[in-house]
XYZ file of C-alpha atoms in Angstrom:
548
model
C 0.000 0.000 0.000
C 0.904 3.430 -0.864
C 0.326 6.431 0.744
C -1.474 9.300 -1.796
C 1.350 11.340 -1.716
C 3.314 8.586 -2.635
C 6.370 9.891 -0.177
C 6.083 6.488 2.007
C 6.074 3.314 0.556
C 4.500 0.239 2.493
C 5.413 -3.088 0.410
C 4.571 -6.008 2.874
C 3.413 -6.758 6.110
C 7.201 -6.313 7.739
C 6.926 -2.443 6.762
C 3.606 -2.003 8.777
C 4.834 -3.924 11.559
C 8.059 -1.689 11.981
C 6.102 1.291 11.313
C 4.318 0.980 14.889
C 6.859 3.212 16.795
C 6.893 5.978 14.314
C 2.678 5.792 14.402
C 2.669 6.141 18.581
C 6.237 8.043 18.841
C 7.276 5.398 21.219
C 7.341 1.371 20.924
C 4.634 -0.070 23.234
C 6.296 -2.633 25.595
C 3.389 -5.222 26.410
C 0.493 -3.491 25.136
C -2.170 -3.888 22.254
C -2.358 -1.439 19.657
C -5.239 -0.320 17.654
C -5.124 1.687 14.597
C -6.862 2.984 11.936
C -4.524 4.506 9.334
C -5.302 8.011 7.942
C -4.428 9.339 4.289
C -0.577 9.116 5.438
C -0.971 5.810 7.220
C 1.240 6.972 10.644
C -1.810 9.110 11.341
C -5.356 8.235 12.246
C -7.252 7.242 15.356
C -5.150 5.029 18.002
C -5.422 3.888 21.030
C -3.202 1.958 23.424
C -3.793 -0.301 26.389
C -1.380 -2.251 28.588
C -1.284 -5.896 28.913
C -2.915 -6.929 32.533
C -0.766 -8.463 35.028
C -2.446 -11.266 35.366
C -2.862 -13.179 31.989
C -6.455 -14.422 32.831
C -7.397 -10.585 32.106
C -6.122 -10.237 28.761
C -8.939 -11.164 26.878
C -11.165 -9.041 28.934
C -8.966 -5.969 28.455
C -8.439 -6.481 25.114
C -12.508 -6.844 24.236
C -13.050 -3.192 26.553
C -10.293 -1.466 24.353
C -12.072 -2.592 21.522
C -15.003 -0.973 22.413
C -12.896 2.044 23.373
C -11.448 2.159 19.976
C -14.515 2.443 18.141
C -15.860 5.264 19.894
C -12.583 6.842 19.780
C -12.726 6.458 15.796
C -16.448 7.558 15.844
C -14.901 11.094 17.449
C -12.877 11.647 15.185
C -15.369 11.244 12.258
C -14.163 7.952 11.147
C -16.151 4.516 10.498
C -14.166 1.341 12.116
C -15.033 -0.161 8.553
C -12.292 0.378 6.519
C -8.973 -1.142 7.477
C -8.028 -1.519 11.267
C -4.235 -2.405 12.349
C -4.148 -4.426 15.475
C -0.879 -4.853 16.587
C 0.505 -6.912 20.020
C 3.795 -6.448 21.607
C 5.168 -8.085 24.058
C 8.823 -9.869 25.345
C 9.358 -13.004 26.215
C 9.975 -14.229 29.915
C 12.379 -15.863 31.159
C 10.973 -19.304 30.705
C 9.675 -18.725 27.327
C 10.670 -18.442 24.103
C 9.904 -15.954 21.011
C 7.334 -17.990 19.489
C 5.736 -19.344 22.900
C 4.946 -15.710 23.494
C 3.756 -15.263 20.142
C 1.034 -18.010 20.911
C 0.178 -16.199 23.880
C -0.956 -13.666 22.285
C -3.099 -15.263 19.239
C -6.132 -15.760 21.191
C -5.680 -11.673 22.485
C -5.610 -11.415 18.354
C -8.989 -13.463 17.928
C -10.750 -12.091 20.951
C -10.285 -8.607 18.835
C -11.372 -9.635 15.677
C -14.071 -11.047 17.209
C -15.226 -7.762 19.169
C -14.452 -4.848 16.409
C -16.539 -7.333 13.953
C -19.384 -6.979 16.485
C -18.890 -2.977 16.727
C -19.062 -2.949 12.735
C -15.123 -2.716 12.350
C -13.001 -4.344 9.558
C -9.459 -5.714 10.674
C -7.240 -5.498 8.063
C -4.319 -7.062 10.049
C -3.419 -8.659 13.278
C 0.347 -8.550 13.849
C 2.402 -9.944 17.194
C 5.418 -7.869 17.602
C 7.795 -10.163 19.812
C 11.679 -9.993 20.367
C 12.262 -7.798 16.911
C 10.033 -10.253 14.846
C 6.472 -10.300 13.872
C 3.467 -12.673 12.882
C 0.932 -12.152 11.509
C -2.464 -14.129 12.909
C -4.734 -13.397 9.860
C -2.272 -15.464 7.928
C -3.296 -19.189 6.954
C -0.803 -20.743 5.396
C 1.670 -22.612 8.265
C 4.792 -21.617 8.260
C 4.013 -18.559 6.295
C 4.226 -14.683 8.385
C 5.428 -17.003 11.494
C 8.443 -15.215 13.204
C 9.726 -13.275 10.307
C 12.855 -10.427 11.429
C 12.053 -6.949 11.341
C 13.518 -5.011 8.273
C 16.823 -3.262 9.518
C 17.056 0.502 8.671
C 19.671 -0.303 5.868
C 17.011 -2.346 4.129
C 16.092 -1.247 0.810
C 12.643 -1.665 1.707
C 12.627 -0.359 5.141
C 9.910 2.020 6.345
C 11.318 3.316 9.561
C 14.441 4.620 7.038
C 12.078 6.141 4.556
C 10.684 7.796 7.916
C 13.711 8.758 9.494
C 14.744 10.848 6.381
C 11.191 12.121 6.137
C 12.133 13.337 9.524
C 10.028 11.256 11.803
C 11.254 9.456 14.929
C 10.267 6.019 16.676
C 11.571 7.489 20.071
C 11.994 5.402 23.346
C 10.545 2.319 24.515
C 7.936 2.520 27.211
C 10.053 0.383 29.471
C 12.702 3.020 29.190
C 11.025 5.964 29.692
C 9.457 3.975 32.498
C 12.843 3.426 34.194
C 12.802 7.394 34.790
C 9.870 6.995 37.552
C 9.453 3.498 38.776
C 10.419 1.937 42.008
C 14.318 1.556 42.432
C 15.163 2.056 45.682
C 17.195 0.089 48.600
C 15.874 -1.614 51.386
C 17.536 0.657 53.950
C 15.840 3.854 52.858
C 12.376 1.876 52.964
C 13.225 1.732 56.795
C 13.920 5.521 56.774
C 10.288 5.820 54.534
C 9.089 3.825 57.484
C 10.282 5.974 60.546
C 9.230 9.359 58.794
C 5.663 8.047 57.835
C 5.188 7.394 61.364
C 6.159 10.536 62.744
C 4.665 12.377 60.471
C 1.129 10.975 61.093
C 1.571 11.139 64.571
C 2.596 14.912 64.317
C -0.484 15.622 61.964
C -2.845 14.110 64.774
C -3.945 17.935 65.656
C -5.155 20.784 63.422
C -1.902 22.810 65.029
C 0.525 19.604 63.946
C -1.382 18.958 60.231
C -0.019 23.122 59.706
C 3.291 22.846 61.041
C 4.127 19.639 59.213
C 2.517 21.475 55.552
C 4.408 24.399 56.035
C 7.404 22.036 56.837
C 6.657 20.157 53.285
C 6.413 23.336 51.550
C 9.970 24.530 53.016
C 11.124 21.067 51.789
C 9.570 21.370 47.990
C 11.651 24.835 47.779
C 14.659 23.380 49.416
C 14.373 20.694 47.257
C 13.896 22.349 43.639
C 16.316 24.482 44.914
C 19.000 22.278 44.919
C 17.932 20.467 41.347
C 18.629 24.016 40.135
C 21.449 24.093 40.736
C 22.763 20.808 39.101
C 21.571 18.620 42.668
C 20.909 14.426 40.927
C 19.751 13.409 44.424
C 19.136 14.308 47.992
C 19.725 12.914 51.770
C 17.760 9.689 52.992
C 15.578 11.963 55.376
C 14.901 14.679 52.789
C 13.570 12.352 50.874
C 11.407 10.622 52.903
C 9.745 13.628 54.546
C 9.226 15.204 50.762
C 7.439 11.605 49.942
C 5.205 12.025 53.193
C 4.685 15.346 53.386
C 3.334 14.883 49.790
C 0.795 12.511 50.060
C -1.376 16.215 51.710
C -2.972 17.432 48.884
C -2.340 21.067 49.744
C 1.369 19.847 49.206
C 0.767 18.509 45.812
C -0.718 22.178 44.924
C 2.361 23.188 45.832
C 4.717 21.448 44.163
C 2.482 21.889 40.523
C 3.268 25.801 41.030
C 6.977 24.491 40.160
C 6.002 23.967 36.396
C 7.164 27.458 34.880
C 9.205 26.884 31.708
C 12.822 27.520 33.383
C 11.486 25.265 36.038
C 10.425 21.954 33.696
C 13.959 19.871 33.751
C 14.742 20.657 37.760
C 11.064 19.733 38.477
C 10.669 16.833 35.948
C 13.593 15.381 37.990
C 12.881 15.662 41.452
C 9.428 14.101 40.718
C 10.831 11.590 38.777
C 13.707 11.138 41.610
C 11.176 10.565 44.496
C 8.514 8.398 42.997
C 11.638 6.220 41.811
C 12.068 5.511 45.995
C 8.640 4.446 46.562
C 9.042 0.461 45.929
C 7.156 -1.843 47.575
C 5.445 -1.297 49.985
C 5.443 1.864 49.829
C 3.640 1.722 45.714
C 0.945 3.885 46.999
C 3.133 6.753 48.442
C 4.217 7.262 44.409
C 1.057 8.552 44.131
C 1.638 12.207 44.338
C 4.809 12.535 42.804
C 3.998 10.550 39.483
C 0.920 12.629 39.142
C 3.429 16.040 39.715
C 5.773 14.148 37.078
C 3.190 13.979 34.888
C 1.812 17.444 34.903
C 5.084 18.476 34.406
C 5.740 16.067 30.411
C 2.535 17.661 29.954
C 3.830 20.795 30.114
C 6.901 20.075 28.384
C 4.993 18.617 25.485
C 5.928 15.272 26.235
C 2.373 13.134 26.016
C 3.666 9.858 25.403
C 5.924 10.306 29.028
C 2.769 11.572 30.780
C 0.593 9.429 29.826
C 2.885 6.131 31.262
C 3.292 7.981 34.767
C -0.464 8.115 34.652
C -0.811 5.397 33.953
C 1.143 3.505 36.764
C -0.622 6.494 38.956
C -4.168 5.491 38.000
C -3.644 1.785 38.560
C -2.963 2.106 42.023
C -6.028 4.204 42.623
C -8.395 4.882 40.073
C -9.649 8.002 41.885
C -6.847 10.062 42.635
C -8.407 13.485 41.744
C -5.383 14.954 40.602
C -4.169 12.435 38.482
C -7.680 11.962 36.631
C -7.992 15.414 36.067
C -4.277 15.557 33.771
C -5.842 12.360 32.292
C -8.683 14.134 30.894
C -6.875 16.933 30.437
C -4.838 15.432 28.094
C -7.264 13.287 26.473
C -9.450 16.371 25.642
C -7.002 18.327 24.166
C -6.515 21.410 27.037
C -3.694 23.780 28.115
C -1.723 22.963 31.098
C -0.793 26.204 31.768
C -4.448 26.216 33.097
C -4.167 23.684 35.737
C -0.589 25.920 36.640
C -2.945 29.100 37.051
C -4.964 27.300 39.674
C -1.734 26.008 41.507
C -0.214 29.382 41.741
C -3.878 30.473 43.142
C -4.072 27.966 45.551
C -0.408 28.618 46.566
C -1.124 32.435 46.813
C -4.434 31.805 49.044
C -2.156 29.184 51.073
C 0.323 32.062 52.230
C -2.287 34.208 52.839
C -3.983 32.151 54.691
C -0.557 31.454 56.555
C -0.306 35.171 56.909
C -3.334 35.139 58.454
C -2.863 32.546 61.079
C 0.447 34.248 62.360
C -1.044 37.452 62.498
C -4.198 35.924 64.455
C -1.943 33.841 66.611
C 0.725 36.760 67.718
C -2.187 38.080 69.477
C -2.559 34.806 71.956
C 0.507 32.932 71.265
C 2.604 31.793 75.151
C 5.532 34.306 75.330
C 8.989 32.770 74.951
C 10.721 35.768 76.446
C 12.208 35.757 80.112
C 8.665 36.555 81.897
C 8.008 32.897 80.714
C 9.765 31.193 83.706
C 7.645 33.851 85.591
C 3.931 33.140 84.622
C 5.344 29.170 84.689
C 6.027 29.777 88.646
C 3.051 31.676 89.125
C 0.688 29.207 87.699
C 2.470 26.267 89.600
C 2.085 28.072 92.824
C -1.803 29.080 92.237
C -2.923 25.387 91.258
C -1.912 24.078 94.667
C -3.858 27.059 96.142
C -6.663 26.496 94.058
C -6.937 22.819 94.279
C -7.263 23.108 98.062
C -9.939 25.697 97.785
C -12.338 23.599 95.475
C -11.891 20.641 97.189
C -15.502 20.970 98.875
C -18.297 22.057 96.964
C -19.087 24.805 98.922
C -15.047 25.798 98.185
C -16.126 25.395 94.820
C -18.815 27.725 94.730
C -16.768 30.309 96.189
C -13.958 29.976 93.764
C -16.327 29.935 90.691
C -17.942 33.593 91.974
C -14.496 34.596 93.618
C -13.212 34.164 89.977
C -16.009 36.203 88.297
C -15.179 38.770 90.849
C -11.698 38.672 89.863
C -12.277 38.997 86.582
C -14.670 42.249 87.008
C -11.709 43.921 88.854
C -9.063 43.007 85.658
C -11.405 44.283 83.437
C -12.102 47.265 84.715
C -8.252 47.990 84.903
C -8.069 46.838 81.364
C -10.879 49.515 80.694
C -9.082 52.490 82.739
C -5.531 52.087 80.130
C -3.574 49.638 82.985
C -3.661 46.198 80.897
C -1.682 44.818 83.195
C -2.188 42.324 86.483
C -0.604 40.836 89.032
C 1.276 37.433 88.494
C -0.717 35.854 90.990
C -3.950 37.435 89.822
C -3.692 36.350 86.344
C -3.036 32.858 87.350
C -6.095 32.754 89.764
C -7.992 33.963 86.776
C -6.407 31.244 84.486
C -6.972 28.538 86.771
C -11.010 29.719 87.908
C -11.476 29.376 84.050
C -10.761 25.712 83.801
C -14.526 25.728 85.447
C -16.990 25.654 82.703
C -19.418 27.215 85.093
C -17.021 30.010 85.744
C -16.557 30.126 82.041
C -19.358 30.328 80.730
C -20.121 33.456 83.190
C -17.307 34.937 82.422
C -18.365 34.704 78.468
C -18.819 38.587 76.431
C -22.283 39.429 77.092
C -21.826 42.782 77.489
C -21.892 45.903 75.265
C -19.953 46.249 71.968
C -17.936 49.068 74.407
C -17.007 46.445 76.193
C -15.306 44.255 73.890
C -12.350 45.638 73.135
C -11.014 45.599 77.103
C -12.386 41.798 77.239
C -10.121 40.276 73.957
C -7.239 42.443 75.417
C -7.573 40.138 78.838
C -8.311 37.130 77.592
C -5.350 37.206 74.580
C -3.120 38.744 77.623
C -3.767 35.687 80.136
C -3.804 33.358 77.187
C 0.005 34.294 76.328
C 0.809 33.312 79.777
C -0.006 29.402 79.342
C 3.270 28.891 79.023
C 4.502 25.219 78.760
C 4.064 23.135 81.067
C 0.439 25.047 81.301
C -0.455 24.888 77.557
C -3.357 22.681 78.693
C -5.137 25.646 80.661
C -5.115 27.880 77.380
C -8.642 26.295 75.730
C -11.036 28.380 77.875
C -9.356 31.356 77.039
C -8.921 30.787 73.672
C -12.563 30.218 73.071
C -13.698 33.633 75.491
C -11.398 35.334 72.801
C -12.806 33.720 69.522
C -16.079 34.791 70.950
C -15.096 38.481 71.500
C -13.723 38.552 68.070
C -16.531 36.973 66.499
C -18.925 39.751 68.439
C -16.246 42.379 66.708
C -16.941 40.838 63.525
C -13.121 39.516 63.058
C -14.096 35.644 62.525
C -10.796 35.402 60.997
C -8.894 35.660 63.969
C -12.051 33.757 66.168
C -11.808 30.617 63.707
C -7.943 30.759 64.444
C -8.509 30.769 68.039
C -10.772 28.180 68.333
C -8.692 26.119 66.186
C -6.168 26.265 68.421
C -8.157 25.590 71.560
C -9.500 22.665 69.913
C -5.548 21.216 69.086
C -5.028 21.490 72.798
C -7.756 19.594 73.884
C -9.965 18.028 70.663
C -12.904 17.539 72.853
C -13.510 21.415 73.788
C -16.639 21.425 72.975
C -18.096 24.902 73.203
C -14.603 26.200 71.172
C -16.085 23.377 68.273
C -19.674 24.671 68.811
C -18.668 28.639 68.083
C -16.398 27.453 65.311
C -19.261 25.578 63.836
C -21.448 28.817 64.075
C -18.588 30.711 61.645
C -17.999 28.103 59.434
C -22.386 27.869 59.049
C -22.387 31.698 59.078
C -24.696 32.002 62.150
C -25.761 35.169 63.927
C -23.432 35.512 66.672
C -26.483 37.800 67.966
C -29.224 34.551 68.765
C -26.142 33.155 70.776
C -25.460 36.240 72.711
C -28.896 36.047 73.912
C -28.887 32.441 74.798
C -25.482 33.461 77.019
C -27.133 36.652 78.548
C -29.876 34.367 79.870
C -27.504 32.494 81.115
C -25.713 35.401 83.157
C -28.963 35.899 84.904
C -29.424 32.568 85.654
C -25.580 32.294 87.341
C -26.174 35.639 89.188
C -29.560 34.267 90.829
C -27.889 31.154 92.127
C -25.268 33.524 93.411
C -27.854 35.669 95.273
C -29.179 32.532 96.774
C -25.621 31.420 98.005
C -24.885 34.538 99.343
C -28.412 34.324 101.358
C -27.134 31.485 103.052
């Protein structure tokens, strides 16, 4: 067959065999090809599909690519009618020999006829490509198209010569481009994979930890593609194995797509490649996010056929992975990348903001470190002795619950008069009657908006003095300042807060409750009213103790 232009001449069924790699750009390493040829026979509708681990499922996967295929022609306003090319590559094992393989694959060959003849498709041949020879199943005759060499370049009749001058190229086999991102890694760093997985999770166990340990990852992703910059082939054991965890947050992932600008590609294309290449078994899974990242990046650099494999061995250890699926169909349908960049760099600009936010929020509340630390630490151990023997007894109890209201009136109406500042031993009789939900939830803003500002300036000021070992006795305050801020309309800083609160203690409930009420965009308004009953209620019961 000729093609109309005449410029590539296909003489016998050796020519369209060694054709493949110039039709896909790559050879196909145990895979089925399907192709319809167009006007110049290398183009047309095709479609690839790996061979199945297990054998059993070849059949099966070769009868749902069929099906594929048609469609796929139907798209691109073809008929399946006119002259399909099924081709099936594959090397032979260890324990098997050119030809067994080749009768491996005949029934694949059938099961394909078969199908495209039920979708209304015409197979024009169906050729094994195995160890640099091919066969050709539609053949009859024994003996005849059974193992026959591949035509060498200097071949007067060679194809992939005509092509090579006509400027076309077969490019790399799948298996190695596939060496650039699959497992090869030693069992001693799997240990190290081990350890840091471990830590890691148990470090992410609070909101607090998760932030810490992302905004560790991202410091690692810059360190990282800094040093590929500049000429870096590898990194340290423990590098690597936090980038590989830290990863697998998807806020990470974001992250490392924003390195695809065009000076970044190589670096980027490396590292990926470099980390997903140490996650062997069983760590498969872990690959996840860096194949995916490898992937976006070929994308980018126009290299589909690269892509597509890293997908490929991304999307068959979990179908689902958003990411991943989304560069599939990306690429499938034909869109920019620089699109799915755009939304990286967004999501990495709203990530320092929201950073940004968090430190501001937090400088407001956040346990001094200077040398008045040791001092509020003393102050607080001396008051819980004190205040443990006090509420020993109900009655005791009572009395510090109101004492501590009363306390609190006295700060705040220093606070109030410009002197926002209190005693050691005051503060920490303050912090400690707070640890009382009763006392608490008296002591929460139910006064005017005048008010406010002299309450969040306490409650931030006796919150910076939870100082370690005392970190626990911070959650109260926390929340009494999320609620003032909230009031003030600042739920930026109140969502903070109550974050916080909750990392120290998970189960604070009322600091989940008013962080609920943000996040659902209550009316802080129908809660202050709840509260203000509840003030009422609190000062009756302390009329009647006082009558008694």
């Amino acid at each position: 067959m000729n093609t109309p232009n005449k410029t590539l001449k296909i003489a016998n069924l050796g020519n369209v065999a060694e054709a493949l790699p110039f039709v896909l750009g790559h050879y196909p390493d145990d895979s089925l090809v399907l192709h319809l040829p167009g006007d110049e026979f290398i183009d047309g509708p095709i479609l690839t599909c790996p061979f199945p681990d297990d054998p059993t499922d070849w059949i099966e996967a070769a009868q749902t690519a069929a099906y594929q295929f048609t469609h796929l022609v139907h798209e691109h306003g073809r008929t399946p009618d006119n002259g399909i090319i099924v081709y099936l590559c594959r090397e032979p094992r260890s324990d098997e020999t050119a030809e067994d393989t080749a009768e491996l694959l005949r029934p694949i060959a059938n099961a394909l006829v078969d199908t495209l003849t039920e979708h209304r498709g015409d197979v024009l041949q169906t050729l094994g490509l195995v160890a640099g020879r091919w066969w050709a199943y539609t053949c009859d005759i024994p003996g005849c198209c059974e193992g026959e060499p591949l035509p060498t370049p200097d071949d007067p009749s060679s194809v992939a010569a005509q092509l090579i001058k006509l400027g076309y190229s077969p490019g790399r086999r799948t298996r190695d481009i596939a060496k650039e991102f699959q497992p090869n890694t030693s069992h001693l760093f799997l240990n190290v994979l081990s350890d840091t997985a471990y830590a890691f999770k148990k470090q992410c166990l609070t909101q607090r930890g998760h932030a810490a340990a992302l905004t560790t990852t991202h410091d690692h992703i810059e360190t990282a593609m800094r040093r590929f910059r500049e000429g870096a082939t590898e990194l340290d054991r423990a590098l690597t194995a936090r980038l590989i965890v830290g990863l697998q947050d998807n806020s990470a992932v974001d992250e490392g797509a924003a390195y695809a600008e065009d000076d970044d590609l190589p670096h980027a294309r490396r590292l990926w490649a470099y980390l997903a290449r140490h996650c062997a078994a069983p760590f498969t899974s872990e690959a996840l996010p860096a194949l995916t990242l490898y992937a976006f990046v070929a994308w980018r650099q126009g290299d589909l056929i690269a892509a597509r494999l890293a997908l490929r061995d991304a999307l068959s250890t979990d179908p689902d992975y958003e990411l991943a699926v989304g560069i599939h169909l990306g690429i499938h349908d034909g869109h920019n990348p620089r699109d799915l960049l755009a939304y990286a760099r967004e999501n990495r600009d709203t990530r320092i903001a929201h950073a940004q936010q968090a430190d501001q929020a937090a400088s407001e509340y956040r346990p001094v470190t200077d040398s008045t630390a040791d001092r509020h630490r003393e102050a607080l151990d001396a008051a819980t002795d004190l205040y443990a023997a006090q509420a020993s007894t109900y009655d005791g109890q009572l009395l510090a619950r109101y004492g501590t209201i009363n306390i609190i009136g006295g700060a705040l109406a220093d606070f109030r008069n410009g002197r926002p500042q209190l005693m050691d031993q005051i503060a920490a009789r303050i912090t400690l009657g707070l640890q009382d939900r009763e006392s608490r939830d008296a002591a929460l803003s139910t006064g005017d908006e005048n008010d406010l500002p002299a309450e969040r300036q306490l409650w931030g000021y006796l919150a910076r003095r939870c100082v370690p070992p005392h970190t626990d006795k911070a959650p109260p305050l926390l929340t009494l300042l999320g609620w003032v801020a909230w009031r003030q309309g600042d739920t930026v800083t109140a969502s903070h807060a109550f974050t916080d609160a909750l990392d120290i203690d998970p189960n604070y409930a009322l600091a989940e409750h008013l962080r609920d009420g943000i996040r659902n965009e209550c009316d802080p308004a129908a809660l202050l009213a709840v509260y203000r009953a509840a003030l009422q209620r609190f000062a009756a019961d302390r009329d009647d103790f006082d009558d008694v």
